[in-house]
Coordinates of C-alpha atoms in Angstrom, one line a residue:
Chain A
M1 CA -66.6 -32.8 60.9
T2 CA -63.4 -31.6 59.5
L3 CA -60.3 -33.3 58.1
A4 CA -58.5 -32.7 61.4
D5 CA -61.3 -34.4 63.2
V6 CA -61.1 -37.4 60.9
E7 CA -57.3 -37.5 61.3
T8 CA -57.6 -37.4 65.1
R9 CA -60.0 -40.4 65.1
V10 CA -57.8 -42.4 62.7
R11 CA -54.8 -41.8 64.8
N12 CA -56.7 -42.9 67.9
Y13 CA -57.9 -46.0 66.1
L14 CA -54.4 -47.0 64.9
G15 CA -52.6 -46.1 68.1
P16 CA -51.7 -42.6 69.2
D17 CA -48.0 -42.9 68.7
T18 CA -46.8 -40.3 66.3
V19 CA -43.1 -41.0 66.6
E20 CA -42.8 -44.6 65.4
A21 CA -45.9 -44.8 63.4
P22 CA -45.4 -46.1 59.8
Y23 CA -47.6 -43.4 58.4
S24 CA -47.4 -39.6 58.3
Q25 CA -50.1 -36.9 58.3
A26 CA -49.8 -36.8 54.5
D27 CA -50.5 -40.5 54.3
I28 CA -53.6 -40.2 56.5
W29 CA -54.9 -37.3 54.4
T30 CA -54.3 -39.4 51.2
F31 CA -56.4 -42.2 52.6
V32 CA -59.1 -39.8 53.8
N33 CA -59.4 -38.2 50.4
E34 CA -59.7 -41.5 48.7
A35 CA -62.4 -42.7 51.1
H36 CA -64.1 -39.3 51.1
H37 CA -64.6 -39.3 47.3
E38 CA -65.8 -42.8 47.3
Y39 CA -68.2 -42.2 50.2
V40 CA -69.7 -39.1 48.6
A41 CA -70.2 -41.0 45.3
R42 CA -71.8 -44.1 46.8
F43 CA -73.5 -43.2 50.0
T44 CA -74.4 -39.6 50.5
N45 CA -77.6 -38.9 48.7
S46 CA -77.1 -35.2 49.4
W47 CA -77.6 -33.0 46.5
K48 CA -77.3 -29.3 45.6
Y49 CA -78.9 -27.0 43.1
G50 CA -77.1 -26.5 39.9
T51 CA -77.0 -23.2 38.0
I52 CA -80.4 -22.0 37.0
M53 CA -81.1 -21.9 33.3
N54 CA -83.4 -19.1 32.1
T55 CA -84.6 -19.9 28.6
S56 CA -87.6 -20.3 26.3
D57 CA -85.9 -22.9 24.2
Q58 CA -87.3 -26.4 24.0
A59 CA -83.8 -27.9 24.1
F60 CA -80.9 -26.3 26.0
L61 CA -77.6 -27.2 27.6
M62 CA -77.7 -27.8 31.4
G63 CA -74.7 -27.7 33.6
D64 CA -72.8 -25.3 31.4
D65 CA -70.9 -23.8 34.3
V66 CA -68.5 -24.7 37.1
D67 CA -70.9 -27.1 38.8
G68 CA -68.2 -29.7 39.2
Q69 CA -68.4 -33.2 37.8
W70 CA -71.9 -34.5 38.0
I71 CA -72.5 -37.9 39.6
E72 CA -76.2 -37.8 39.0
C73 CA -79.0 -35.5 38.3
E74 CA -81.9 -36.2 40.6
G75 CA -84.5 -33.9 39.2
V76 CA -85.2 -30.7 37.4
D77 CA -87.6 -28.0 38.7
A78 CA -89.2 -25.3 36.6
W79 CA -90.5 -21.9 37.4
D80 CA -92.7 -19.8 35.1
N81 CA -91.1 -16.5 36.2
V82 CA -94.5 -15.4 37.6
T83 CA -95.8 -17.7 40.3
V84 CA -94.4 -16.8 43.8
D85 CA -95.2 -18.1 47.2
P86 CA -97.7 -15.6 48.7
S87 CA -96.2 -16.0 52.2
T88 CA -92.5 -15.7 51.4
G89 CA -92.5 -14.1 48.0
Q90 CA -90.1 -16.7 46.8
P91 CA -90.4 -18.3 43.3
V92 CA -92.3 -21.6 43.2
Y93 CA -90.4 -24.3 41.4
V94 CA -92.4 -27.2 40.2
P95 CA -90.6 -30.6 39.7
L96 CA -90.7 -32.0 36.2
R97 CA -91.3 -35.7 35.3
R98 CA -88.3 -37.4 33.8
A99 CA -88.6 -39.3 30.5
S100 CA -86.2 -40.6 28.0
E101 CA -85.0 -38.4 25.3
G102 CA -86.7 -40.5 22.7
Q103 CA -90.0 -40.1 24.4
V104 CA -89.7 -36.4 24.7
L105 CA -88.7 -36.1 21.0
F106 CA -91.6 -38.3 20.0
M107 CA -94.1 -36.3 21.9
T108 CA -92.6 -33.0 20.6
R109 CA -92.7 -34.2 17.0
S110 CA -96.1 -35.9 17.1
R111 CA -98.4 -34.0 19.4
G112 CA -96.3 -30.9 19.6
D113 CA -98.2 -29.3 22.5
V114 CA -97.2 -25.8 23.5
G115 CA -97.5 -24.9 27.1
R116 CA -95.9 -25.1 30.5
P117 CA -93.2 -27.8 30.5
N118 CA -94.0 -30.8 32.7
T119 CA -91.5 -33.4 31.4
Y120 CA -87.8 -33.3 30.8
S121 CA -85.0 -35.5 29.5
L122 CA -81.3 -35.3 29.8
A123 CA -78.8 -36.6 27.3
L124 CA -75.1 -36.5 27.7
R125 CA -73.9 -33.9 25.2
D126 CA -70.3 -33.2 26.1
N127 CA -68.2 -34.9 28.7
N128 CA -65.2 -32.8 28.1
P129 CA -62.5 -34.1 30.4
F130 CA -60.7 -30.8 30.3
A131 CA -63.5 -28.9 31.8
T132 CA -64.7 -28.8 35.3
R133 CA -68.3 -29.6 34.4
T134 CA -70.3 -32.1 32.5
R135 CA -72.9 -30.8 30.0
F136 CA -76.2 -32.4 29.3
R137 CA -78.8 -31.4 26.7
C138 CA -82.1 -31.0 28.4
R139 CA -85.3 -31.2 26.4
V140 CA -88.6 -30.3 27.9
Y141 CA -92.2 -31.0 26.8
P142 CA -94.6 -29.4 26.2
I143 CA -92.8 -26.9 24.0
P144 CA -92.4 -23.9 26.3
D145 CA -94.8 -21.1 25.6
G146 CA -92.5 -18.6 27.2
S147 CA -89.4 -18.2 29.3
Y148 CA -88.9 -20.6 32.2
R149 CA -86.2 -21.0 34.7
Y150 CA -84.9 -24.6 35.2
R151 CA -83.1 -25.6 38.3
P152 CA -81.4 -29.0 38.4
R153 CA -80.9 -30.9 41.6
I154 CA -77.6 -32.7 41.2
R155 CA -75.0 -34.7 43.1
T156 CA -71.4 -33.9 42.3
F157 CA -68.0 -34.9 43.4
P158 CA -66.4 -32.5 45.7
Q159 CA -64.8 -29.7 43.8
T160 CA -61.6 -29.9 45.8
E161 CA -59.4 -32.3 47.7
L162 CA -59.4 -32.0 51.5
Y163 CA -56.0 -30.2 51.9
Q164 CA -56.3 -28.1 55.1
A165 CA -57.1 -29.3 58.6
A166 CA -60.2 -27.1 58.7
N167 CA -61.7 -28.4 55.5
P168 CA -65.1 -29.9 56.2
L169 CA -66.4 -33.2 54.8
L170 CA -68.8 -32.6 52.0
N171 CA -72.4 -33.0 53.0
M172 CA -71.7 -35.6 55.7
D173 CA -73.1 -35.5 59.2
D174 CA -71.1 -36.5 62.2
E175 CA -72.3 -40.1 62.1
Q176 CA -71.1 -40.5 58.5
G177 CA -67.9 -38.8 59.5
E178 CA -67.4 -41.4 62.2
Q179 CA -68.0 -44.2 59.8
L180 CA -65.6 -42.6 57.3
S181 CA -63.0 -42.4 60.1
A182 CA -63.4 -46.1 61.0
M183 CA -63.3 -47.1 57.3
V184 CA -60.1 -45.1 56.7
A185 CA -58.5 -46.6 59.8
A186 CA -59.4 -50.1 58.7
R187 CA -57.9 -49.6 55.3
M188 CA -54.8 -48.1 56.7
A189 CA -54.5 -50.9 59.3
E190 CA -54.7 -53.5 56.5
T191 CA -52.2 -51.6 54.4
F192 CA -49.7 -51.3 57.2
G193 CA -50.0 -54.9 58.3
Y194 CA -52.0 -54.7 61.5
A195 CA -53.3 -58.0 62.9
I196 CA -56.6 -59.0 61.4
R197 CA -58.3 -59.2 64.8
D198 CA -57.6 -55.5 65.2
I199 CA -59.0 -54.6 61.8
A200 CA -62.1 -56.5 62.7
A201 CA -62.4 -54.5 65.9
L202 CA -62.3 -51.3 63.9
T203 CA -65.1 -52.3 61.6
R204 CA -67.3 -54.1 64.1
F205 CA -69.6 -51.2 64.6
L206 CA -70.1 -50.2 61.0
P207 CA -73.5 -50.9 59.5
D208 CA -73.8 -54.0 57.4
T209 CA -74.6 -52.2 54.2
L210 CA -71.4 -50.1 54.5
A211 CA -69.3 -53.2 55.3
A212 CA -70.7 -55.1 52.4
E213 CA -70.4 -52.3 49.9
L214 CA -66.8 -51.6 50.9
D215 CA -65.9 -55.3 51.0
I216 CA -64.7 -55.2 54.5
A217 CA -67.2 -57.9 55.6
N218 CA -64.5 -60.5 55.5
A219 CA -62.3 -58.7 58.0
R220 CA -65.4 -57.7 60.0
S221 CA -66.5 -61.3 60.6
W222 CA -63.0 -62.7 61.5
P223 CA -62.4 -65.4 62.6
F224 CA -65.4 -66.7 60.7
S225 CA -64.4 -65.3 57.3
T226 CA -65.7 -66.7 54.1
P227 CA -63.9 -70.1 53.6
R228 CA -61.8 -70.6 50.5
G229 CA -63.5 -71.9 47.4
V230 CA -66.8 -70.2 48.1
E231 CA -67.8 -67.4 45.8
T232 CA -68.8 -64.2 47.5
V233 CA -71.5 -62.6 45.6
Q234 CA -70.9 -58.8 45.3
Chain B
M1 CA -60.0 -31.4 35.5
T2 CA -59.0 -28.5 37.6
W3 CA -60.4 -28.5 41.1
L4 CA -61.2 -25.3 42.9
G5 CA -58.5 -24.6 45.4
G6 CA -56.0 -27.0 47.0
P7 CA -53.7 -29.5 45.4
D8 CA -54.8 -31.8 42.7
Y9 CA -54.5 -35.5 42.7
D10 CA -51.9 -35.3 40.1
L11 CA -49.2 -37.8 39.0
N12 CA -47.0 -36.8 42.0
A13 CA -49.9 -37.6 44.3
M14 CA -50.6 -40.9 42.5
R15 CA -46.9 -41.9 42.9
A16 CA -46.9 -41.0 46.6
H17 CA -50.2 -42.9 47.1
G18 CA -48.8 -45.9 45.3
R19 CA -45.6 -45.8 47.4
I20 CA -47.7 -45.8 50.6
L21 CA -49.6 -48.9 49.4
I22 CA -46.5 -50.9 48.7
R23 CA -44.9 -49.7 51.9
D24 CA -42.1 -47.8 50.1
P25 CA -42.6 -44.2 51.4
N26 CA -39.1 -43.1 50.5
G27 CA -39.3 -44.3 46.9
D28 CA -36.3 -46.6 47.1
A29 CA -37.9 -49.5 45.3
I30 CA -39.2 -47.9 42.1
S31 CA -38.1 -44.7 40.6
D32 CA -40.5 -41.9 39.5
A33 CA -40.1 -42.6 35.8
E34 CA -40.7 -46.3 36.4
W35 CA -43.8 -45.6 38.3
R36 CA -45.1 -43.5 35.6
D37 CA -44.1 -45.5 32.5
N38 CA -44.4 -49.1 33.8
Y39 CA -47.3 -49.0 36.2
I40 CA -49.4 -45.8 36.3
N41 CA -49.7 -45.0 32.6
P42 CA -50.4 -48.6 31.5
A43 CA -53.1 -48.9 34.2
Y44 CA -54.5 -45.5 33.2
E45 CA -54.6 -46.3 29.5
E46 CA -56.3 -49.7 30.2
W47 CA -58.8 -48.0 32.4
W48 CA -59.5 -45.4 29.8
R49 CA -59.8 -47.9 27.0
N50 CA -62.2 -50.1 28.8
F51 CA -64.3 -47.9 31.1
E52 CA -64.2 -44.4 29.7
E53 CA -66.3 -44.6 26.6
R54 CA -67.2 -40.9 26.4
P55 CA -69.2 -41.1 23.2
G56 CA -70.2 -37.5 23.7
Q57 CA -66.7 -36.2 23.2
L58 CA -65.9 -33.9 20.3
V59 CA -63.2 -35.3 18.1
G60 CA -61.6 -33.9 15.0
P61 CA -60.6 -30.4 14.2
G62 CA -64.0 -29.4 15.4
P63 CA -66.0 -28.1 14.0
A64 CA -65.1 -29.1 10.4
T65 CA -66.7 -27.2 7.6
I66 CA -68.5 -28.4 4.5
S67 CA -68.8 -26.1 1.6
P68 CA -71.7 -25.4 -0.8
G69 CA -72.1 -28.1 -3.4
M70 CA -69.5 -30.3 -1.8
R71 CA -70.0 -34.1 -2.4
T72 CA -67.5 -35.7 0.0
Q73 CA -65.3 -34.3 2.7
G74 CA -62.5 -36.0 4.6
I75 CA -62.4 -35.0 8.2
P76 CA -59.4 -36.2 10.2
T77 CA -59.9 -37.1 13.9
P78 CA -56.6 -36.7 15.6
G79 CA -56.6 -37.7 19.2
G80 CA -59.9 -39.7 18.8
D81 CA -61.7 -42.5 17.2
F82 CA -64.8 -42.3 15.1
N83 CA -67.0 -44.9 13.4
D84 CA -70.5 -44.8 12.1
V85 CA -71.6 -47.7 14.2
V86 CA -71.9 -46.1 17.6
Y87 CA -70.9 -42.5 17.1
R88 CA -72.7 -39.6 15.6
L89 CA -72.4 -36.1 14.3
T90 CA -74.3 -32.8 14.2
I91 CA -74.3 -29.9 11.9
Q92 CA -74.9 -26.3 12.5
T93 CA -75.0 -23.2 10.3
A94 CA -71.8 -21.2 10.2
T95 CA -73.4 -17.9 11.4
V96 CA -72.6 -15.5 14.1
P97 CA -73.8 -16.5 16.6
L98 CA -73.5 -20.2 15.7
G99 CA -76.7 -21.9 14.7
R100 CA -78.1 -24.6 17.0
E101 CA -76.6 -28.1 16.5
E102 CA -79.0 -30.3 14.7
G103 CA -78.9 -34.1 14.6
V104 CA -78.7 -35.6 11.1
R105 CA -80.1 -38.9 10.0
Q106 CA -77.5 -41.6 9.1
T107 CA -77.7 -43.6 6.0
E108 CA -75.4 -45.4 3.6
F109 CA -72.5 -43.8 1.7
N110 CA -73.4 -45.2 -1.7
R111 CA -77.0 -44.2 -1.3
I112 CA -76.0 -40.6 -0.6
R113 CA -73.6 -40.6 -3.5
D114 CA -76.3 -41.9 -5.8
L115 CA -78.7 -39.2 -4.7
Q116 CA -76.1 -36.6 -5.1
E117 CA -75.4 -37.6 -8.7
T118 CA -79.0 -38.3 -9.7
E119 CA -81.4 -36.1 -7.9
G120 CA -78.8 -33.6 -6.8
R121 CA -81.0 -31.5 -4.5
I122 CA -79.4 -28.5 -2.8
G123 CA -80.3 -27.4 0.7
R124 CA -79.6 -28.0 4.4
P125 CA -78.2 -31.6 4.8
D126 CA -80.4 -33.9 6.6
Q127 CA -78.6 -37.2 5.9
W128 CA -75.0 -38.2 6.4
A129 CA -72.9 -41.2 5.7
H130 CA -69.4 -42.3 6.5
A131 CA -66.8 -44.2 4.5
G132 CA -64.0 -45.6 6.7
L133 CA -61.1 -45.3 4.3
T134 CA -57.5 -45.4 5.3
T135 CA -54.3 -43.9 3.9
A136 CA -51.2 -45.7 4.9
G137 CA -53.1 -47.4 7.6
V138 CA -54.4 -44.1 9.1
P139 CA -58.1 -43.7 9.0
T140 CA -59.2 -40.8 6.8
H141 CA -62.9 -40.5 7.6
T142 CA -64.8 -39.5 4.5
F143 CA -68.3 -38.1 4.9
A144 CA -71.0 -37.4 2.4
F145 CA -74.1 -35.3 3.0
Y146 CA -77.4 -34.9 1.2
P147 CA -79.0 -32.6 0.2
L148 CA -75.8 -31.0 -1.1
P149 CA -75.0 -28.1 1.2
D150 CA -76.4 -24.7 0.1
Q151 CA -74.0 -22.8 2.3
I152 CA -71.1 -23.4 4.7
Y153 CA -72.0 -25.6 7.6
Y154 CA -70.1 -26.8 10.6
V155 CA -69.9 -30.5 11.3
N156 CA -69.3 -31.7 14.8
L157 CA -68.0 -35.3 15.2
Y158 CA -68.8 -36.9 18.5
G159 CA -66.5 -39.9 18.8
R160 CA -64.2 -41.3 21.4
P161 CA -61.1 -39.5 22.5
H162 CA -57.7 -41.1 23.0
V163 CA -56.2 -41.0 26.4
T164 CA -53.4 -38.4 27.0
L165 CA -50.8 -40.3 29.1
L166 CA -49.3 -38.6 32.1
G167 CA -45.9 -37.0 31.7
L168 CA -45.2 -34.2 34.1
G169 CA -45.7 -34.6 37.8
S170 CA -48.4 -32.0 37.7
D171 CA -50.5 -33.9 35.0
I172 CA -53.8 -35.1 36.2
A173 CA -55.6 -38.2 35.0
Q174 CA -58.7 -37.0 33.2
I175 CA -61.1 -39.3 35.0
D176 CA -63.3 -38.9 38.0
P177 CA -61.6 -38.8 41.4
V178 CA -62.8 -42.3 42.5
S179 CA -61.4 -43.8 39.3
Q180 CA -58.1 -42.0 39.7
R181 CA -57.6 -43.7 43.0
R182 CA -58.5 -47.1 41.5
V183 CA -55.9 -46.6 38.8
T184 CA -53.4 -45.9 41.5
R185 CA -54.3 -49.1 43.3
I186 CA -54.2 -51.2 40.1
A187 CA -50.7 -49.7 39.4
S188 CA -49.6 -50.5 43.0
Y189 CA -50.9 -54.0 42.7
R190 CA -48.9 -54.6 39.6
A191 CA -45.8 -53.0 41.2
G192 CA -46.3 -55.2 44.2
L193 CA -46.4 -58.3 42.0
D194 CA -43.2 -57.3 40.4
L195 CA -41.6 -56.7 43.7
K196 CA -42.9 -60.0 45.0
I197 CA -44.4 -58.5 48.2
R198 CA -46.6 -60.5 50.4
G199 CA -49.9 -61.8 49.3
Q200 CA -51.6 -60.2 52.3
Q201 CA -50.2 -56.8 51.3
L202 CA -51.5 -57.3 47.8
D203 CA -54.8 -58.2 49.2
A204 CA -54.8 -55.0 51.2
I205 CA -54.1 -53.0 48.1
I206 CA -56.9 -54.4 46.1
R207 CA -59.5 -54.8 48.8
P208 CA -61.2 -51.4 48.3
L209 CA -61.6 -52.1 44.6
P210 CA -65.1 -53.3 43.6
A211 CA -65.5 -56.8 42.3
W212 CA -65.8 -55.8 38.7
V213 CA -62.5 -54.1 38.7
R214 CA -60.8 -57.0 40.3
A215 CA -62.3 -59.4 37.8
H216 CA -61.3 -57.3 34.8
F217 CA -57.8 -56.8 35.9
A218 CA -57.4 -60.4 37.0
M219 CA -56.5 -59.6 40.6
D220 CA -58.4 -62.3 42.4
Y221 CA -56.5 -65.4 41.5
S222 CA -53.1 -64.2 42.7
T223 CA -54.5 -63.5 46.2
Q224 CA -56.5 -66.6 46.6
G225 CA -55.3 -69.2 49.1
K226 CA -54.4 -71.8 46.6
A227 CA -51.8 -69.5 45.0
L228 CA -50.3 -68.4 48.2
D229 CA -47.4 -70.2 49.8
Q230 CA -47.4 -68.2 52.9
A231 CA -49.6 -69.0 55.9
D232 CA -52.6 -66.8 56.1
T233 CA -53.8 -65.1 59.2
R234 CA -57.3 -66.6 59.3
G235 CA -58.1 -68.5 62.4
Y236 CA -60.0 -71.4 60.9
A237 CA -58.8 -74.6 59.3
R238 CA -58.5 -74.2 55.6
I239 CA -61.0 -76.1 53.5
G240 CA -59.8 -78.0 50.4
G241 CA -56.1 -77.0 50.7

């Protein structure tokens, strides 16, 4: 689904009039970008492979490239530069177990085994705001007995705003795109003063978890919203 | 942060977004300079101070150098804060290519000075200490290392950077894209309070913010029913006035 698709759905939700609408295309795109970044950070568990590190060091910097700003590193795989899949000829990456940096340091300095790494830790080394990447110091254990390639599986913010009609949503399927469209329309409707019953109609078909996370549950359950004086637990 | 391709969510975009939220698309209510100085920059600075800890950020004229036999060294940290409670440093040999950064054990300043003057061992420093002195109110961080350096080493201080406020329309808030939008909504909320716009509009501005943001920036009370003197749009009878 592209930015143009989301815009079309939002306009249909809010009313197809483009002459007297209180919002412009730029306004819609602003709201879409806001919701898109939030949705990617909170809901899409999609990940991509970061740049592969080829090193024999026990501690090295990961993410020292234009990977974009990391949200989370889901795992690190290692390849011994030798083992390949006999049917495809592709390298076989083996996932490493994650431990805390203190645990890895302790094992390194106490047992000090040398061999194929099976454990890794990540520690924030440099969150330079003036760079396009976040850098982590990755330590592996056992101490590598040779050169290995390390491939991180990471989630990142999109590396660009959506600024052209044909820009696709990042790692979102059509269902998620539909949810995003409804969410954007609901936010815009609330901002531009649409009646609360219409906002509830927009969000009625969103799943409960999304409505709860985005705090639109109140509008969604109109007219039985949470009464005043009752704390809503987030 | 520079994004690959396309426009950035810079100060101009934040202002435009804020104007949408307070229903002032033509910018008649608040000027560009007022948006930046009275609403966006204060919200950005408060966000940075409270939620952007960034302990892994290099501060100081990094890397600073310590010379052979040096006992104490003052290392200024312009644009950042440093203390020996939560922050740390590393040292590396000043070779080409640079030596690997090594962590150094922290200890007390007087203890290191005592060792320097009594034992006086020379070698690669494996202990460091910090004395938080000031000159005319400005911190002049003084560091001592032991063993006394046997050659030139580089010292990297990892502290907490100060925020760089936005000035030009093309300046970008140095936080993640979700937080950038939250700063815009906080600024819009405060602008809306000053403009005395409707409570329902304020509620629409802050609704996408998570509860911890609304709690920290004290947004909930102003939009609760008891504080509103306008009729709300909910269909049920209000409980408890």
